[in-house]
C-alpha positions in Angstrom: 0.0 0.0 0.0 1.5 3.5 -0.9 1.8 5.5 2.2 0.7 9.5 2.7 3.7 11.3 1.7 5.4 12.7 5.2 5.2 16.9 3.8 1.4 16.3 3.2 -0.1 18.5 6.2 -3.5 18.8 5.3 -6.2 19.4 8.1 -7.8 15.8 7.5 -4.8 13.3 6.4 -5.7 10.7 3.4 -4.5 7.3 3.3 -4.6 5.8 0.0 -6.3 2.6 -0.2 -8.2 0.4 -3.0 -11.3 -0.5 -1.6 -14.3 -1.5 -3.8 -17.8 0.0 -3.4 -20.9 1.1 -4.3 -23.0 4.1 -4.4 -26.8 4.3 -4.9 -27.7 7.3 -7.0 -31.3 7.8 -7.4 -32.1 4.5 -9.1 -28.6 3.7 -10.1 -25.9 1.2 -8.7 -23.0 2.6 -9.5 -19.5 0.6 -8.2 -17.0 2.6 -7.3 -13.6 2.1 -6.3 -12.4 3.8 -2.9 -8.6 4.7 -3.8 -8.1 7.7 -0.9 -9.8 7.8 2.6 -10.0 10.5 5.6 -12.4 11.0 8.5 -14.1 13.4 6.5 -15.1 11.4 3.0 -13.5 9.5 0.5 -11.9 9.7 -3.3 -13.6 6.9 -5.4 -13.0 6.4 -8.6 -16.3 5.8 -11.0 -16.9 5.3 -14.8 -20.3 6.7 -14.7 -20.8 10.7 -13.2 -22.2 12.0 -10.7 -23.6 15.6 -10.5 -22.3 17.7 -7.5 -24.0 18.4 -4.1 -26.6 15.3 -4.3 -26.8 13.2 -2.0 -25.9 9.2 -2.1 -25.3 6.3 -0.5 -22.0 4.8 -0.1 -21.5 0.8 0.4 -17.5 0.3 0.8 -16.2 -3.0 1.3 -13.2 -1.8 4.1 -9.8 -3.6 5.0 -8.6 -1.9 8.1 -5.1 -4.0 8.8 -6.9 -7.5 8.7 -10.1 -6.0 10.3 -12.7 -6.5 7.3 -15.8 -4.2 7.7 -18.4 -2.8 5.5 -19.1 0.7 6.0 -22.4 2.5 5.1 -22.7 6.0 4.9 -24.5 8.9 3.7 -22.5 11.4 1.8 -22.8 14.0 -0.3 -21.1 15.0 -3.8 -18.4 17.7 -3.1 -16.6 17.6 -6.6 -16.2 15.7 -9.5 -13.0 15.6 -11.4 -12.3 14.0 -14.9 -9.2 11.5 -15.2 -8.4 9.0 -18.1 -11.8 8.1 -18.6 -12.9 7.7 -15.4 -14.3 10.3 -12.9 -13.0 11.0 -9.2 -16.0 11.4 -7.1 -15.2 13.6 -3.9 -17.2 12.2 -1.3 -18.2 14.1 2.0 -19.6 12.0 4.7 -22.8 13.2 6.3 -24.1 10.2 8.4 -22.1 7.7 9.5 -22.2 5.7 12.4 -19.5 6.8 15.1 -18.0 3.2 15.3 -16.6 3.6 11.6 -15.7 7.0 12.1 -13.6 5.6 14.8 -12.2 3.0 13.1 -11.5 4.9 9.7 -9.8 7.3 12.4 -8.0 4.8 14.0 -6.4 3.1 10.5 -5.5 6.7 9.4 -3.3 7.3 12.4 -1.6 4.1 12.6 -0.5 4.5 8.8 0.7 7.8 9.5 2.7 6.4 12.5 4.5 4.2 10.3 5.3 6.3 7.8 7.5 8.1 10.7 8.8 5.1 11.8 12.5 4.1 10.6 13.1 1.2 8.4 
């Protein structure tokens, strides 16, 4: 797994990871593919767009160092951004359950840790 690079000070640190997902868009299923991951939303990579500021519901098979959970969440459509074909779907969450808050949380620090540790 490619680590956050250690001069990336942002308010919310990302982790990248490559989680697969879907999102239910009005009466769409639309997989998506989870490739960064803060406390605040996610990055997932789509082939089919999404129109800004609506609101849908995000199913995201999660691998949290050998801790398998799925995480279900209400978010909301910050930006969308065109690359090689594919769009990047900037996903804010807006409900989710403080026990995968925690644990997203929780993954996020303990990568960052190691990326400070020496090899």
């Amino acid at each position: 797994m490619e680590k956050l690079k250690l001069n990336d000070h942002r308010r919310y640190p990302r982790v990248k990871v490559q989680w697969p997902g879907v999102i239910k868009y009005r009466d769409h299923v639309i997989n998506v593919t989870a490739v960064d991951i803060s406390v605040q939303g996610i990055m997932a990579v789509s082939s089919f767009k999404v129109k800004p500021n609506q609101h849908v519901m995000l199913i995201l098979n999660c691998d949290f160092n050998e801790k398998k959970a799925v995480i279900y969440a209400k978010t909301r459509v910050k930006q969308i951004r065109v690359s090689h074909f594919k769009y990047n779907l900037i996903l804010a969450f807006e409900e989710i359950s403080p026990k995968f808050r925690d644990l997203i949380s929780d993954f996020i620090s303990a990568n960052l840790q190691a990326d400070y540790l020496p090899n």
